[in-house]
Coordinates of C-alpha atoms in Angstrom, one line a residue:
M1 CA 30.5 -7.3 -11.0
Q2 CA 27.0 -8.9 -11.2
N3 CA 25.2 -5.6 -11.6
R4 CA 27.3 -5.2 -14.6
K5 CA 27.0 -8.6 -16.1
T6 CA 23.1 -8.1 -16.1
Y7 CA 23.0 -5.2 -17.5
D8 CA 24.9 -6.6 -20.0
E9 CA 22.5 -9.6 -20.3
V10 CA 19.6 -6.8 -20.5
I11 CA 21.7 -4.6 -23.0
G12 CA 21.5 -8.1 -25.6
F13 CA 17.8 -8.6 -24.5
A14 CA 17.0 -5.3 -25.6
A15 CA 18.6 -5.4 -29.1
E16 CA 16.7 -8.4 -29.6
N17 CA 13.3 -7.2 -28.6
N18 CA 13.1 -4.3 -29.5
S19 CA 10.6 -3.5 -32.0
D20 CA 8.3 -0.4 -33.5
T21 CA 5.8 -0.9 -31.1
L22 CA 7.8 -1.9 -27.8
R23 CA 11.6 -0.7 -26.6
F24 CA 13.4 -1.7 -23.6
F25 CA 16.1 1.1 -22.1
P26 CA 18.6 -0.7 -20.3
L27 CA 19.7 1.3 -17.2
I28 CA 22.5 1.1 -14.9
F29 CA 23.8 3.2 -12.0
E30 CA 26.8 2.4 -9.9
N31 CA 28.2 4.1 -7.2
L32 CA 25.2 4.9 -5.4
P33 CA 25.3 6.5 -1.7
R34 CA 25.3 3.3 0.6
K35 CA 22.5 5.4 3.2
H36 CA 20.1 5.4 0.4
A37 CA 21.0 2.4 -1.9
G38 CA 18.0 0.0 -1.6
V39 CA 14.9 -0.6 -3.3
G40 CA 13.3 2.6 -3.2
L41 CA 15.8 4.7 -4.5
A42 CA 15.8 2.1 -7.3
R43 CA 12.3 2.7 -7.9
K44 CA 13.0 6.8 -7.6
I45 CA 15.6 6.6 -10.3
G46 CA 13.8 4.4 -12.7
M47 CA 10.2 6.8 -12.2
D48 CA 11.8 10.0 -12.2
L49 CA 13.3 9.4 -15.3
A50 CA 10.2 7.9 -16.8
V51 CA 8.3 11.3 -15.7
E52 CA 11.2 13.3 -17.5
Y53 CA 10.1 11.6 -20.6
F54 CA 6.6 12.0 -20.4
L55 CA 6.9 15.3 -19.8
N56 CA 9.3 16.1 -22.8
I57 CA 7.1 14.6 -25.2
Q58 CA 3.8 16.3 -23.4
N59 CA 2.0 13.9 -22.3
P60 CA 1.5 14.0 -18.7
E61 CA -1.3 11.2 -18.7
G62 CA 1.5 8.9 -19.2
I63 CA 1.8 5.8 -17.1
I64 CA 4.7 4.3 -15.0
I65 CA 4.3 0.7 -14.1
S66 CA 6.1 -0.3 -10.9
L67 CA 7.3 -4.2 -11.3
D68 CA 10.2 -6.2 -9.9
A69 CA 12.8 -8.5 -11.8
D70 CA 11.6 -11.2 -10.3
C71 CA 7.9 -11.0 -11.1
T72 CA 5.6 -12.7 -14.0
V73 CA 2.4 -11.3 -15.5
S74 CA -0.8 -12.2 -16.4
P75 CA -1.3 -11.9 -20.6
N76 CA -3.7 -9.1 -20.0
F77 CA -1.0 -7.3 -17.9
L78 CA -0.3 -4.2 -20.2
T79 CA -3.2 -4.2 -22.1
G80 CA -5.4 -4.3 -18.5
I81 CA -3.7 -1.4 -17.4
F82 CA -3.7 0.5 -20.6
A83 CA -7.6 -0.2 -20.8
A84 CA -7.9 1.2 -17.4
Y85 CA -6.8 4.6 -18.0
R86 CA -8.7 4.8 -21.3
Q87 CA -11.5 3.7 -20.0
I88 CA -11.3 6.4 -16.8
D89 CA -11.2 10.0 -16.9
K90 CA -8.3 11.5 -14.7
L91 CA -7.4 8.1 -13.7
C92 CA -4.3 8.7 -11.1
C93 CA -3.6 5.0 -10.3
T94 CA -4.0 1.6 -10.9
V95 CA -3.4 -1.6 -7.8
Q96 CA -3.0 -4.8 -9.9
N97 CA -3.8 -8.3 -8.4
F98 CA -1.2 -11.0 -7.1
H99 CA -0.2 -14.2 -6.6
H100 CA 3.6 -15.2 -5.1
R101 CA 5.3 -18.3 -6.9
V102 CA 6.7 -20.7 -4.6
E103 CA 9.8 -22.7 -6.3
N104 CA 11.6 -26.3 -5.0
N105 CA 8.6 -27.2 -3.7
D106 CA 9.1 -25.7 -0.4
P107 CA 5.8 -26.3 1.5
Q108 CA 6.7 -24.6 4.5
L109 CA 7.2 -21.5 2.6
E110 CA 3.8 -22.2 0.3
N111 CA 2.7 -22.4 3.7
A112 CA 3.9 -19.1 4.8
I113 CA 3.0 -16.9 1.7
R114 CA -0.7 -18.1 1.3
Q115 CA -1.1 -17.0 4.8
Y116 CA 0.7 -13.5 4.5
E117 CA -1.6 -12.7 0.8
Q118 CA -4.8 -13.9 3.3
Y119 CA -3.6 -11.0 6.0
I120 CA -3.0 -8.5 2.9
R121 CA -6.3 -8.9 1.8
Y122 CA -7.4 -9.2 5.4
F123 CA -6.1 -5.9 6.6
S124 CA -7.4 -4.4 3.0
Q125 CA -10.9 -5.6 3.8
M126 CA -11.1 -4.3 7.0
L127 CA -9.8 -0.8 6.3
R128 CA -13.1 -1.1 3.8
F129 CA -14.9 -2.4 6.4
V130 CA -14.3 0.3 8.4
E131 CA -15.1 2.8 5.7
F132 CA -12.0 4.0 5.4
P133 CA -11.5 5.3 1.6
Y134 CA -7.7 4.4 1.0
Y135 CA -8.4 0.4 1.4
F136 CA -6.2 -0.5 -1.6
H137 CA -3.0 -3.1 -1.0
T138 CA 0.3 -1.6 -1.2
I139 CA 2.6 -3.7 -2.7
G140 CA 5.8 -2.4 -4.8
S141 CA 5.6 -4.5 -7.6
A142 CA 2.0 -4.6 -8.4
F143 CA 0.7 -0.5 -9.4
S144 CA 0.8 1.6 -12.0
V145 CA 0.6 5.9 -11.5
A146 CA -0.1 8.5 -14.2
A147 CA 3.1 10.9 -14.8
D148 CA 1.0 13.9 -13.4
A149 CA -0.1 12.0 -10.5
Y150 CA 3.5 11.3 -9.5
V151 CA 4.8 14.7 -9.4
R152 CA 1.8 15.9 -7.8
V153 CA 2.8 14.0 -4.8
G154 CA 6.6 14.6 -5.1
G155 CA 7.4 11.4 -6.6
M156 CA 8.3 8.3 -5.3
G157 CA 10.6 8.3 -1.5
R158 CA 14.1 6.4 -1.2
Q159 CA 13.3 4.3 2.1
Q160 CA 14.8 0.9 1.8
G161 CA 11.9 -0.5 3.0
G162 CA 8.0 0.5 2.7
E163 CA 8.6 3.1 0.0
D164 CA 5.7 1.7 -1.8
F165 CA 3.3 2.1 1.2
Y166 CA 4.6 5.5 1.9
F167 CA 3.9 7.0 -1.9
L168 CA 0.8 5.2 -2.7
Q169 CA -0.8 6.5 0.5
K170 CA -0.1 10.3 -1.3
V171 CA -1.4 8.5 -4.8
F172 CA -5.0 7.2 -2.9
A173 CA -5.3 10.7 -1.5
L174 CA -6.0 11.8 -5.0
R175 CA -9.2 9.7 -5.0
K176 CA -8.9 8.0 -8.7
T177 CA -7.3 4.7 -8.0
K178 CA -8.8 1.6 -9.5
L179 CA -8.3 -2.1 -8.3
L180 CA -7.6 -4.5 -11.4
N181 CA -8.6 -8.0 -9.9
D182 CA -8.3 -9.7 -12.9
V183 CA -4.6 -8.2 -14.2
F184 CA -2.2 -10.3 -11.8
V185 CA 1.3 -9.7 -10.6
Y186 CA 3.1 -13.4 -9.8
P187 CA 6.3 -12.0 -7.5
M188 CA 8.9 -14.4 -6.3
A189 CA 8.1 -15.6 -2.4
R190 CA 11.5 -15.6 -0.8
Y191 CA 12.5 -15.1 3.1
S192 CA 15.0 -12.1 3.7
D193 CA 15.7 -9.8 6.4
R194 CA 17.2 -7.2 4.4
I195 CA 14.4 -4.7 5.0
P196 CA 12.2 -4.2 8.8
F197 CA 9.2 -4.9 7.1
G198 CA 7.4 -6.3 4.1
T199 CA 7.1 -9.7 2.5
G200 CA 10.6 -11.1 3.3
P201 CA 10.5 -10.3 7.1
A202 CA 6.9 -10.7 7.4
L203 CA 7.2 -14.8 5.9
Q204 CA 10.4 -15.4 8.4
K205 CA 7.9 -14.2 11.1
I206 CA 5.5 -17.0 10.3
I207 CA 8.0 -19.7 9.9
N208 CA 9.2 -18.8 13.5
E209 CA 5.4 -19.2 15.3
P210 CA 5.7 -22.3 17.2
D211 CA 2.3 -23.7 15.3
G212 CA 3.3 -21.9 12.4
Q213 CA 0.0 -19.4 12.4
M214 CA 0.6 -16.2 11.8
K215 CA -0.7 -13.8 14.4
T216 CA -2.8 -10.7 13.5
Y217 CA -4.9 -7.6 15.1
S218 CA -7.9 -8.6 16.1
F219 CA -11.3 -8.2 14.4
E220 CA -12.9 -6.8 17.9
S221 CA -10.2 -3.4 16.9
F222 CA -11.4 -3.0 13.6
L223 CA -15.4 -3.0 15.2
E224 CA -14.1 -0.5 17.7
L225 CA -12.6 1.6 15.3
K226 CA -15.5 1.8 12.9
E227 CA -17.8 2.7 15.8
F228 CA -15.5 5.9 15.6
F229 CA -15.3 6.4 12.0
N230 CA -19.4 5.8 11.6
L231 CA -19.5 9.0 14.2
R232 CA -17.2 11.5 11.9
Q233 CA -20.4 13.2 10.1
S234 CA -21.6 13.9 13.5
F235 CA -18.2 16.0 14.6
F236 CA -18.7 18.3 11.6
K237 CA -19.4 21.9 12.7
Q238 CA -19.9 20.8 16.3
N239 CA -17.7 22.2 19.1
A240 CA -14.7 20.3 20.8
E241 CA -17.1 19.3 24.1
L242 CA -20.2 17.9 22.2
I243 CA -16.9 15.9 20.0
R244 CA -15.5 15.2 23.2
Q245 CA -18.7 13.7 24.6
K246 CA -19.1 11.8 21.7
I247 CA -16.0 10.0 21.9
V248 CA -15.8 9.1 25.7
Q249 CA -19.3 7.1 24.6
L250 CA -16.7 4.7 22.8
H251 CA -14.6 1.7 23.6
P252 CA -11.8 2.5 26.0
A253 CA -9.2 1.8 23.5
I254 CA -10.6 4.5 21.4
I255 CA -10.8 6.9 24.6
E256 CA -7.3 6.5 25.6
F257 CA -5.6 6.6 21.8
S258 CA -7.6 9.5 21.0
E259 CA -6.3 11.2 24.3
Q260 CA -3.0 10.3 23.5
T261 CA -2.5 11.5 20.2
A262 CA -4.0 14.7 19.9
V263 CA -7.5 12.9 18.2
L264 CA -9.8 16.2 19.4
S265 CA -7.4 18.8 18.0
E266 CA -7.2 16.8 14.8
I267 CA -11.1 17.2 14.3
E268 CA -10.7 20.5 15.3
D269 CA -8.7 21.6 12.8
S270 CA -10.9 19.6 10.1
N271 CA -13.8 21.8 11.5
Q272 CA -11.6 25.1 10.8
N273 CA -10.4 24.2 7.9
S274 CA -13.4 22.6 5.8
A275 CA -16.6 24.8 4.6
T276 CA -18.7 21.5 3.6
L277 CA -19.0 18.0 4.9
L278 CA -17.2 17.0 1.8
A279 CA -13.9 18.7 2.7
F280 CA -14.1 17.9 6.6
E281 CA -14.3 14.1 5.4
K282 CA -11.3 14.7 3.1
R283 CA -9.6 16.2 5.9
F284 CA -10.6 14.2 8.8
F285 CA -9.0 11.0 6.8
H286 CA -5.9 13.1 6.0
H287 CA -5.0 13.2 9.4
F288 CA -6.8 10.2 10.5
N289 CA -5.0 7.9 7.6
A290 CA -3.3 4.4 7.4
F291 CA -0.1 5.4 9.4
K292 CA -2.7 6.8 12.0
I293 CA -4.5 3.4 11.8
I294 CA -1.6 1.3 12.2
K295 CA -0.2 3.3 15.1
Y296 CA -3.9 2.8 16.4
L297 CA -3.5 -1.1 16.1
N298 CA -0.1 -1.1 17.7
F299 CA -1.0 1.0 20.3
T300 CA -4.4 -1.3 21.2
H301 CA -2.4 -4.5 20.9
P302 CA -2.3 -6.6 23.6
K303 CA -3.1 -3.7 26.1
F304 CA -6.9 -3.9 25.0
F305 CA -7.1 -6.2 22.4
P306 CA -5.1 -9.4 22.3
Y307 CA -3.6 -10.7 18.8
G308 CA -5.0 -13.6 17.4
S309 CA -4.7 -16.3 14.7
L310 CA -5.2 -14.6 10.9
S311 CA -7.6 -17.5 10.1
R312 CA -9.5 -17.2 13.4
Q313 CA -9.8 -13.0 12.5
I314 CA -10.9 -14.0 9.2
E315 CA -13.7 -16.5 10.4
K316 CA -15.0 -13.8 12.5
S317 CA -15.0 -11.1 9.9
N318 CA -17.5 -13.4 7.7
L319 CA -15.4 -12.2 4.6
S320 CA -14.4 -14.5 1.9
F321 CA -11.1 -13.6 0.4

């Protein structure tokens, strides 16, 4: 009933606000399969329809923007995104900046969401620090994608959480993403346990901490990962034994993780399927992608590195946010 009521309200809004330059297309999909019903399927339905529209009018460079219903945006939101695609040839994706809104003057929620925002930026900066090429943040309401890029990566997934992360990692690998620091999305901060990870569960976890401080991966774990990544070019066209000898000189966390996750065979695969160093690096990071980095971080904490307060890790990183 609520969906139908909202749909009727949107139809009224569209009728009042449609113009020659801006048109709204209200959609309603009912009786969706419970197994897949969720934010991933909702994004997929809308974005698939957008792709179909752009292909019908023969515009493969049409821009699809992902935004949530609870968001407000900066005045330059549409113009800033559009300008990026006009200025950068064959741009595949933009990632917008973000700042969550807190309503009802809730200091506990305010504290939690600001910490979580710092964590998102910390993690992104750490990926950049270790020279991982796809270091952009992944927020479902803060990205856009070109229609042809959407098709090339197989479209949005139907996951009930984390669909933005999975999808964007594939888009980032196309190597044509632009971070728009001056274009903002303002999502609503709220607690939620509907999905296993994401903003809602993270906020709940922060407020459940006895000291109210978010705990995260240690800066040292990224330092050791950087040492490994720094060797990647020296792996090119080397035999397995020489590569292994280089790896065993690294931190025990890297050594054990490499042994248990077939890192050596993945480097061999990268060598066997790469004629140039550039191709090797691309394939190397295809194997050691964001999923594997998170797997490494979870594997090494707390066995090799202790979790620490977010504020302390940021302090040790000497990075500004």
